[in-house]
Amino acid sequence: MKILVAVKRVIDYNVQIRVKEDGSGVNTDNVKMSTNPPDDNAIEEAVKLKESGKAKEIIAVTIGGEKAQETLRKALAVGADRAIHVKSDNYIEPLGIAKILKKIVEKEKPDLVFLGKQAIDDDCNQTGQMLAGLLSWPQGTFVSKILHKDNAIEVTRETDEGLETIEINLPAIITCDLRLNEPRFSSLPNIMKAKKKPVEQLNAKDLGVDIANRIQQIKVEEPPKRKGGIKVSSVAELVSKLKNEAKVI
Ligand code: AMP
């Protein structure tokens, strides 16, 4: 089995996001960047399938600027066999990313494509679903458990109503939830070995797909500041404040 894993470079989840003064976006200058957290789960799951003998090859793919290579090197250090860097210095919307990934899928013919359930920068939660639609492949989204069967996989999905278990035929698209596994840290020898693994370079513009953005971002602003809380001395005081000041009961 061949697994393609899409990994995105995003602002690290611990960073305090700063909105640019002109409201045109968020500041990324000198800001720590990392792999999108659920994409770490996606790589981890692919590596586990390889370790259990169910997968033969893992290919990591990213679409982004020069520095997106760091994300690929991390995936290679954790256990991906090779990587594909589709270069683009501009932000590409999920539909454009899905079209690029479709091209890579047609070339590589994987049995499974793993993605994160959502990118923490744009919070779109669209790319996996769009890729499944473009390929007409079955999909399992928000996946927190995977059981491999012959020519099919059983996946457990995290939904608002609880856990849903479905069986899907291969080839398939899987979007990974943070509960899927515990991503491992890469060891120093593996980080060194990863430097020698092959990274294919492609240019987004040369793939023959329409990646023009369709959404116009009007403004980015910080959420309104929250007022500080207060301590009340009794339940009676709390009820009185909720009734007379907040007017919520
Ligand atoms: P989104 O639909 O933007 O929330 O992203 C969902 C998932 O799609 C991410 O967790 C990644 O696995 C994948 N993805 C999105 N953008 C990229 C990108 N530029 N390069 C590689 N993978 C991406």
PDB file of C-alpha atoms and ligand atoms in Angstrom, residues 6-8 36 39 61-63 94 97 115-119 122-127, ligand 1:
ATOM      1  CA  ALA A   6      -0.411  16.268   2.870  1.00  0.00           C
ATOM      2  CA  VAL A   7       1.416  18.420   5.391  1.00  0.00           C
ATOM      3  CA  LYS A   8       1.047  22.181   5.717  1.00  0.00           C
ATOM      4  CA  ASN A  36      -0.186  21.886  11.174  1.00  0.00           C
ATOM      5  CA  ASP A  39      -0.927  16.709   9.858  1.00  0.00           C
ATOM      6  CA  VAL A  61       3.623  16.492   0.031  1.00  0.00           C
ATOM      7  CA  THR A  62       3.438  20.191   0.771  1.00  0.00           C
ATOM      8  CA  ILE A  63       2.429  23.241  -1.219  1.00  0.00           C
ATOM      9  CA  PRO A  94      -8.367  24.894  -0.377  1.00  0.00           C
ATOM     10  CA  ILE A  97      -4.689  22.966  -3.021  1.00  0.00           C
ATOM     11  CA  LEU A 115      -4.670  14.962   5.407  1.00  0.00           C
ATOM     12  CA  GLY A 116      -5.267  16.871   8.615  1.00  0.00           C
ATOM     13  CA  LYS A 117      -8.925  17.502   9.455  1.00  0.00           C
ATOM     14  CA  GLN A 118      -8.305  21.248   9.421  1.00  0.00           C
ATOM     15  CA  ALA A 119      -5.486  23.758   9.037  1.00  0.00           C
ATOM     16  CA  ASP A 122      -7.313  29.356   7.811  1.00  0.00           C
ATOM     17  CA  ASP A 123      -9.565  26.914   9.783  1.00  0.00           C
ATOM     18  CA  CYS A 124     -11.140  25.917   6.456  1.00  0.00           C
ATOM     19  CA  ASN A 125     -11.704  22.158   6.939  1.00  0.00           C
ATOM     20  CA  GLN A 126     -12.283  21.815   3.198  1.00  0.00           C
ATOM     21  CA  THR A 127      -9.242  20.429   1.392  1.00  0.00           C
TER      22      THR A 127
HETATM   23  P1  AMP B   1      -7.911  23.144   5.341  1.00  0.00           P
HETATM   24  O1  AMP B   1      -8.956  22.618   4.410  1.00  0.00           O
HETATM   25  O2  AMP B   1      -7.240  24.400   4.841  1.00  0.00           O
HETATM   26  O3  AMP B   1      -8.443  23.318   6.758  1.00  0.00           O
HETATM   27  O4  AMP B   1      -6.730  22.063   5.408  1.00  0.00           O
HETATM   28  C1  AMP B   1      -6.990  20.707   5.713  1.00  0.00           C
HETATM   29  C2  AMP B   1      -5.774  19.864   5.426  1.00  0.00           C
HETATM   30  O5  AMP B   1      -5.409  19.962   4.041  1.00  0.00           O
HETATM   31  C3  AMP B   1      -4.499  20.229   6.172  1.00  0.00           C
HETATM   32  O6  AMP B   1      -4.501  19.679   7.486  1.00  0.00           O
HETATM   33  C4  AMP B   1      -3.426  19.592   5.279  1.00  0.00           C
HETATM   34  O7  AMP B   1      -3.335  18.193   5.487  1.00  0.00           O
HETATM   35  C5  AMP B   1      -3.996  19.834   3.873  1.00  0.00           C
HETATM   36  N1  AMP B   1      -3.455  21.090   3.311  1.00  0.00           N
HETATM   37  C6  AMP B   1      -4.049  22.302   3.261  1.00  0.00           C
HETATM   38  N2  AMP B   1      -3.225  23.212   2.709  1.00  0.00           N
HETATM   39  C7  AMP B   1      -2.077  22.553   2.391  1.00  0.00           C
HETATM   40  C8  AMP B   1      -0.814  22.928   1.807  1.00  0.00           C
HETATM   41  N3  AMP B   1      -0.560  24.196   1.419  1.00  0.00           N
HETATM   42  N4  AMP B   1       0.124  21.967   1.646  1.00  0.00           N
HETATM   43  C9  AMP B   1      -0.108  20.695   2.036  1.00  0.00           C
HETATM   44  N5  AMP B   1      -1.260  20.288   2.605  1.00  0.00           N
HETATM   45  C10 AMP B   1      -2.230  21.186   2.778  1.00  0.00           C
END
